[in-house]
């Protein structure tokens, strides 16, 4: 399986609850696995970002001219390094979408770098592709929010639509509602947005997804998985040609920003349900990581690594 990753996903944010070191730690943990090949992303082009974001917002991000309230809402300090790191993450999700759907097969761009040398992936390499990052679902067209400067999945979906894909599903299982994504695709019936989240948590304003499942506080594994088994078939009934899965680690019982009570085993079963359901339908799958703020960084890394392991296992078939 292909995993899209760059060392530059680790961004210096000062003292911050968002541990960008997790990306490097996940990649290190998985680096010796023979069934995962790491490929380097290109930064998303500004024109690609403009498929979702307004020119005015992108100019402020590029030039570092966000206002104070905009920085407060983004909850990230602006720096050129931050912008480049997140542009790379968006590029990673775009690349994953193109590889998973086979839209890049045979083109120059499909020559992805492995260990510094070029290679051309085989079809079986990329039915499931994991960007080791992304899931930046709080970003809106005209502003960033909640650690999300750009909405990588929305941009990637728009790129796939530009290349002729019609129906896309976004399965967002981060503990927080996918507000930016819901807003972006509110009036696009081609994109099915499913958000299953803790109802009484950030963000306060939750624009309507195609299907919202707002869970009460403290939900455990069994209830969560039952709700997932009910919701997922509705997304698959959309007959998507690509599924983007936001496998947030923050429904975890020891997460600092989440109020659900899933165990690590429950999260692994969640991932398996989504990945196996999409695979069984023969639909290309992009698995992004999204949030994860466990008290112990090692728990966050382990949960995300398990997600990627489940995807790799499914890709092996
Ligand atoms: Zn989250």
Short mmCIF file of C-alpha atoms and ligand atoms in Angstrom, two decimals:
data_model
loop_
_atom_site.label_atom_id
_atom_site.label_comp_id
_atom_site.label_asym_id
_atom_site.label_seq_id
_atom_site.Cartn_x
_atom_site.Cartn_y
_atom_site.Cartn_z
CA UNK A 1 0.00 0.00 0.00
CA UNK A 2 1.12 3.53 -0.69
CA UNK A 3 1.36 6.03 2.18
CA UNK A 4 1.96 9.66 1.27
CA UNK A 5 4.23 11.39 3.73
CA UNK A 6 6.72 14.22 4.14
CA UNK A 7 9.00 15.09 7.07
CA UNK A 8 7.74 18.64 6.64
CA UNK A 9 4.35 17.63 8.08
CA UNK A 10 6.02 18.19 11.42
CA UNK A 11 5.54 21.92 11.90
CA UNK A 12 6.87 24.01 14.76
CA UNK A 13 3.77 25.45 16.43
CA UNK A 14 5.43 26.28 19.74
CA UNK A 15 3.66 24.86 22.78
CA UNK A 16 0.43 23.50 21.26
CA UNK A 17 -2.16 20.79 21.90
CA UNK A 18 -1.85 19.71 18.23
CA UNK A 19 1.18 17.40 18.17
CA UNK A 20 2.50 17.64 14.62
CA UNK A 21 5.37 15.37 15.71
CA UNK A 22 2.79 12.57 15.48
CA UNK A 23 3.21 12.40 11.71
CA UNK A 24 6.93 11.70 11.91
CA UNK A 25 6.47 9.22 14.76
CA UNK A 26 3.80 7.32 12.80
CA UNK A 27 6.00 7.20 9.70
CA UNK A 28 8.95 6.00 11.78
CA UNK A 29 6.87 3.31 13.42
CA UNK A 30 5.65 1.99 10.07
CA UNK A 31 8.87 2.51 8.12
CA UNK A 32 10.06 -1.09 8.37
CA UNK A 33 6.82 -2.69 7.19
CA UNK A 34 7.28 -4.38 3.83
CA UNK A 35 3.64 -3.84 2.86
CA UNK A 36 3.78 -0.03 3.07
CA UNK A 37 5.63 2.16 0.58
CA UNK A 38 6.12 5.81 1.47
CA UNK A 39 5.88 8.38 -1.27
CA UNK A 40 6.62 12.11 -1.12
CA UNK A 41 3.85 14.59 -1.89
CA UNK A 42 4.13 17.80 -3.89
CA UNK A 43 2.58 20.89 -2.30
CA UNK A 44 -0.92 21.61 -3.55
CA UNK A 45 -0.83 24.33 -6.20
CA UNK A 46 -2.51 27.59 -5.21
CA UNK A 47 -4.83 27.04 -8.16
CA UNK A 48 -5.86 23.69 -6.67
CA UNK A 49 -6.52 25.33 -3.29
CA UNK A 50 -8.63 27.89 -5.17
CA UNK A 51 -11.04 25.12 -6.19
CA UNK A 52 -12.35 25.41 -2.62
CA UNK A 53 -10.88 28.52 -1.02
CA UNK A 54 -11.46 32.18 -1.87
CA UNK A 55 -8.72 34.21 -3.55
CA UNK A 56 -8.83 36.73 -0.71
CA UNK A 57 -8.25 34.11 1.97
CA UNK A 58 -5.48 32.40 0.01
CA UNK A 59 -3.69 35.74 -0.48
CA UNK A 60 -3.75 36.34 3.28
CA UNK A 61 -2.43 32.86 3.98
CA UNK A 62 0.30 33.23 1.39
CA UNK A 63 1.40 36.70 2.48
CA UNK A 64 0.92 36.32 6.21
CA UNK A 65 -1.66 39.10 6.42
CA UNK A 66 -4.39 37.33 8.39
CA UNK A 67 -6.07 39.54 10.96
CA UNK A 68 -5.85 38.84 14.67
CA UNK A 69 -9.32 37.33 14.86
CA UNK A 70 -8.59 35.12 11.87
CA UNK A 71 -5.46 33.76 13.56
CA UNK A 72 -7.48 33.22 16.75
CA UNK A 73 -10.11 31.29 14.82
CA UNK A 74 -7.46 29.18 13.05
CA UNK A 75 -5.80 28.50 16.41
CA UNK A 76 -2.39 28.20 14.75
CA UNK A 77 0.43 30.74 14.66
CA UNK A 78 1.06 31.92 11.10
CA UNK A 79 4.45 31.13 9.61
CA UNK A 80 5.70 30.37 6.12
CA UNK A 81 6.67 26.91 7.43
CA UNK A 82 3.11 26.32 8.66
CA UNK A 83 1.58 27.30 5.30
CA UNK A 84 4.04 25.12 3.37
CA UNK A 85 3.52 22.14 5.68
CA UNK A 86 -0.23 22.26 5.24
CA UNK A 87 0.01 22.86 1.48
CA UNK A 88 2.08 19.69 1.36
CA UNK A 89 -0.59 17.84 3.33
CA UNK A 90 -3.25 18.98 0.88
CA UNK A 91 -0.98 17.88 -1.94
CA UNK A 92 -0.66 14.50 -0.22
CA UNK A 93 -4.42 14.02 -0.08
CA UNK A 94 -4.79 15.09 -3.72
CA UNK A 95 -2.06 12.66 -4.75
CA UNK A 96 -3.70 9.89 -2.71
CA UNK A 97 -7.03 10.56 -4.44
CA UNK A 98 -5.46 10.49 -7.89
CA UNK A 99 -3.53 7.31 -7.13
CA UNK A 100 -6.46 5.52 -5.46
CA UNK A 101 -8.80 6.24 -8.36
CA UNK A 102 -6.21 5.41 -10.99
CA UNK A 103 -6.57 8.84 -12.58
CA UNK A 104 -2.81 9.28 -12.49
CA UNK A 105 -1.96 5.92 -14.03
CA UNK A 106 0.38 6.25 -16.96
CA UNK A 107 1.01 9.93 -16.51
CA UNK A 108 4.30 11.46 -15.51
CA UNK A 109 2.87 12.49 -12.18
CA UNK A 110 2.23 8.88 -11.21
CA UNK A 111 5.96 8.39 -10.98
CA UNK A 112 6.16 8.68 -7.25
CA UNK A 113 9.44 8.72 -5.42
CA UNK A 114 10.40 5.77 -3.28
CA UNK A 115 13.61 5.96 -1.31
CA UNK A 116 14.83 8.68 -3.61
CA UNK A 117 14.34 6.69 -6.81
CA UNK A 118 11.42 6.79 -9.21
CA UNK A 119 9.04 3.92 -9.57
CA UNK A 120 5.69 3.43 -11.23
CA UNK A 121 3.13 1.90 -8.90
CA UNK A 122 1.10 -1.12 -9.97
CA UNK A 123 -2.70 -1.08 -9.89
CA UNK A 124 -2.76 -3.23 -6.78
CA UNK A 125 -0.58 -0.71 -4.96
CA UNK A 126 -3.17 1.99 -4.80
CA UNK A 127 -6.72 0.80 -4.35
CA UNK A 128 -6.29 2.08 -0.81
CA UNK A 129 -3.93 5.00 -0.24
CA UNK A 130 -3.11 6.65 3.09
CA UNK A 131 -1.94 10.22 3.34
CA UNK A 132 -0.12 10.23 6.70
CA UNK A 133 -1.78 13.54 7.50
CA UNK A 134 -4.79 15.54 6.37
CA UNK A 135 -8.40 15.36 7.44
CA UNK A 136 -8.48 19.15 7.87
CA UNK A 137 -12.26 19.29 7.98
CA UNK A 138 -12.76 22.58 9.86
CA UNK A 139 -11.44 24.76 7.03
CA UNK A 140 -14.08 26.84 5.20
CA UNK A 141 -13.71 28.53 1.79
CA UNK A 142 -12.97 31.94 3.31
CA UNK A 143 -11.32 31.10 6.62
CA UNK A 144 -9.43 28.46 8.57
CA UNK A 145 -10.59 27.11 11.90
CA UNK A 146 -9.58 24.66 14.58
CA UNK A 147 -6.02 23.86 13.37
CA UNK A 148 -7.23 23.51 9.76
CA UNK A 149 -5.89 26.16 7.33
CA UNK A 150 -6.97 24.36 4.13
CA UNK A 151 -9.61 21.67 3.63
CA UNK A 152 -7.48 18.95 2.04
CA UNK A 153 -10.26 16.43 1.46
CA UNK A 154 -12.54 19.04 -0.12
CA UNK A 155 -9.75 20.21 -2.43
CA UNK A 156 -8.93 16.61 -3.41
CA UNK A 157 -12.60 15.89 -4.07
CA UNK A 158 -12.82 18.97 -6.31
CA UNK A 159 -9.69 17.87 -8.19
CA UNK A 160 -11.24 14.42 -8.78
CA UNK A 161 -14.47 16.07 -9.96
CA UNK A 162 -12.45 18.18 -12.39
CA UNK A 163 -10.99 14.94 -13.74
CA UNK A 164 -14.47 13.58 -14.39
CA UNK A 165 -15.39 11.67 -11.26
CA UNK A 166 -19.04 12.16 -10.46
CA UNK A 167 -19.93 10.75 -7.05
CA UNK A 168 -17.73 11.02 -3.96
CA UNK A 169 -18.40 10.11 -0.34
CA UNK A 170 -16.65 11.62 2.67
CA UNK A 171 -16.87 9.51 5.81
CA UNK A 172 -15.80 11.73 8.68
CA UNK A 173 -15.40 9.88 11.99
CA UNK A 174 -13.30 12.50 13.80
CA UNK A 175 -14.89 13.26 17.18
CA UNK A 176 -15.58 16.82 15.99
CA UNK A 177 -18.22 17.69 13.41
CA UNK A 178 -16.90 18.21 9.87
CA UNK A 179 -18.25 21.75 9.67
CA UNK A 180 -16.09 23.09 6.85
CA UNK A 181 -16.63 20.04 4.68
CA UNK A 182 -20.39 20.07 5.29
CA UNK A 183 -20.55 23.74 4.35
CA UNK A 184 -18.46 23.35 1.19
CA UNK A 185 -20.60 20.53 -0.21
CA UNK A 186 -23.96 21.61 1.21
CA UNK A 187 -25.38 22.27 -2.24
CA UNK A 188 -23.43 19.65 -4.20
CA UNK A 189 -25.52 16.46 -4.33
CA UNK A 190 -22.62 14.63 -6.00
CA UNK A 191 -20.72 14.58 -2.73
CA UNK A 192 -22.19 12.60 0.17
CA UNK A 193 -20.88 13.95 3.47
CA UNK A 194 -21.26 11.77 6.55
CA UNK A 195 -20.16 13.20 9.88
CA UNK A 196 -20.40 11.05 13.00
CA UNK A 197 -19.25 13.10 15.96
CA UNK A 198 -19.84 14.12 19.56
CA UNK A 199 -22.82 16.46 19.40
CA UNK A 200 -21.90 18.67 22.37
CA UNK A 201 -18.41 19.59 21.33
CA UNK A 202 -16.64 22.00 19.01
CA UNK A 203 -17.75 23.39 16.58
CA UNK A 204 -20.82 25.13 18.01
CA UNK A 205 -22.25 25.85 14.55
CA UNK A 206 -22.64 22.63 12.61
CA UNK A 207 -23.72 23.20 8.99
CA UNK A 208 -25.74 20.27 7.72
CA UNK A 209 -23.91 17.27 6.26
CA UNK A 210 -25.78 14.89 3.98
CA UNK A 211 -25.96 12.67 7.06
CA UNK A 212 -25.09 13.87 10.55
CA UNK A 213 -24.92 11.45 13.44
CA UNK A 214 -24.47 13.53 16.60
CA UNK A 215 -23.57 11.22 19.47
CA UNK A 216 -24.20 11.97 23.16
CA UNK A 217 -21.23 12.40 25.51
CA UNK A 218 -19.46 9.31 26.77
CA UNK A 219 -20.50 6.83 24.07
CA UNK A 220 -18.64 3.51 24.28
CA UNK A 221 -17.45 1.09 21.59
CA UNK A 222 -20.62 -0.97 21.19
CA UNK A 223 -23.00 1.97 20.71
CA UNK A 224 -20.54 3.72 18.43
CA UNK A 225 -20.07 0.69 16.20
CA UNK A 226 -23.83 0.10 16.06
CA UNK A 227 -24.39 3.68 14.89
CA UNK A 228 -21.60 3.31 12.34
CA UNK A 229 -23.15 0.11 10.95
CA UNK A 230 -26.37 2.08 10.43
CA UNK A 231 -24.82 5.15 8.88
CA UNK A 232 -22.20 3.68 6.57
CA UNK A 233 -24.61 1.86 4.22
CA UNK A 234 -26.30 5.21 3.52
CA UNK A 235 -23.01 6.68 2.32
CA UNK A 236 -22.32 3.58 0.21
CA UNK A 237 -25.84 3.75 -1.28
CA UNK A 238 -24.66 6.97 -2.93
CA UNK A 239 -22.52 4.62 -5.10
CA UNK A 240 -19.37 6.71 -4.63
CA UNK A 241 -16.49 6.38 -7.08
CA UNK A 242 -14.07 7.32 -4.33
CA UNK A 243 -14.41 7.39 -0.55
CA UNK A 244 -12.39 9.70 1.69
CA UNK A 245 -12.25 8.42 5.26
CA UNK A 246 -11.28 10.79 8.08
CA UNK A 247 -10.11 8.35 10.73
CA UNK A 248 -9.76 10.79 13.62
CA UNK A 249 -8.06 9.33 16.69
CA UNK A 250 -9.94 11.72 18.97
CA UNK A 251 -13.04 9.62 19.79
CA UNK A 252 -10.52 7.85 22.07
CA UNK A 253 -11.44 7.66 25.77
CA UNK A 254 -8.30 9.51 26.87
CA UNK A 255 -8.42 12.33 24.33
CA UNK A 256 -8.03 15.87 25.67
CA UNK A 257 -10.42 17.45 23.15
CA UNK A 258 -12.98 14.66 22.84
CA UNK A 259 -15.73 13.40 25.12
CA UNK A 260 -16.43 9.92 23.74
CA UNK A 261 -15.15 6.73 25.36
CA UNK A 262 -13.82 4.53 22.59
CA UNK A 263 -11.01 2.13 23.40
CA UNK A 264 -8.04 1.55 21.14
CA UNK A 265 -9.55 -1.80 20.20
CA UNK A 266 -12.87 -0.11 19.44
CA UNK A 267 -11.15 2.40 17.17
CA UNK A 268 -9.36 -0.39 15.33
CA UNK A 269 -12.68 -2.17 14.81
CA UNK A 270 -14.19 1.10 13.58
CA UNK A 271 -11.42 1.43 11.01
CA UNK A 272 -11.82 -2.18 9.92
CA UNK A 273 -15.58 -1.71 9.40
CA UNK A 274 -15.07 1.31 7.15
CA UNK A 275 -12.10 -0.06 5.23
CA UNK A 276 -13.64 -3.51 4.67
CA UNK A 277 -17.02 -2.06 3.67
CA UNK A 278 -15.47 0.23 1.08
CA UNK A 279 -13.11 -2.47 -0.18
CA UNK A 280 -15.95 -5.00 -0.45
CA UNK A 281 -17.79 -2.54 -2.69
CA UNK A 282 -14.69 -2.23 -4.88
CA UNK A 283 -14.49 1.53 -4.32
CA UNK A 284 -11.14 3.38 -4.20
CA UNK A 285 -10.37 4.56 -0.67
CA UNK A 286 -8.27 7.39 0.73
CA UNK A 287 -7.66 7.16 4.47
CA UNK A 288 -6.65 10.44 6.16
CA UNK A 289 -5.76 10.70 9.84
CA UNK A 290 -7.51 13.89 11.10
CA UNK A 291 -7.43 14.76 14.82
CA UNK A 292 -5.83 13.04 17.79
CA UNK A 293 -4.99 14.71 21.12
CA UNK A 294 -4.58 11.91 23.62
CA UNK A 295 -2.97 12.82 26.92
CA UNK A 296 -0.14 10.44 25.96
CA UNK A 297 1.25 11.20 22.49
CA UNK A 298 2.16 7.53 22.17
CA UNK A 299 -1.55 6.60 22.30
CA UNK A 300 -2.32 8.97 19.43
CA UNK A 301 0.56 7.57 17.39
CA UNK A 302 -0.54 3.98 18.11
CA UNK A 303 -4.16 4.66 17.11
CA UNK A 304 -3.15 6.32 13.83
CA UNK A 305 -0.57 3.62 13.08
CA UNK A 306 -3.24 0.96 13.67
CA UNK A 307 -5.50 2.73 11.16
CA UNK A 308 -2.78 2.56 8.52
CA UNK A 309 -2.03 -1.07 9.39
CA UNK A 310 -5.69 -1.95 8.90
CA UNK A 311 -5.65 -0.20 5.52
CA UNK A 312 -2.47 -2.02 4.49
CA UNK A 313 -3.98 -5.35 5.54
CA UNK A 314 -7.07 -4.65 3.44
CA UNK A 315 -4.92 -3.53 0.49
CA UNK A 316 -3.08 -6.88 0.62
CA UNK A 317 -6.53 -8.46 0.26
ZN1 LIG B 1 -11.13 16.38 15.90
#
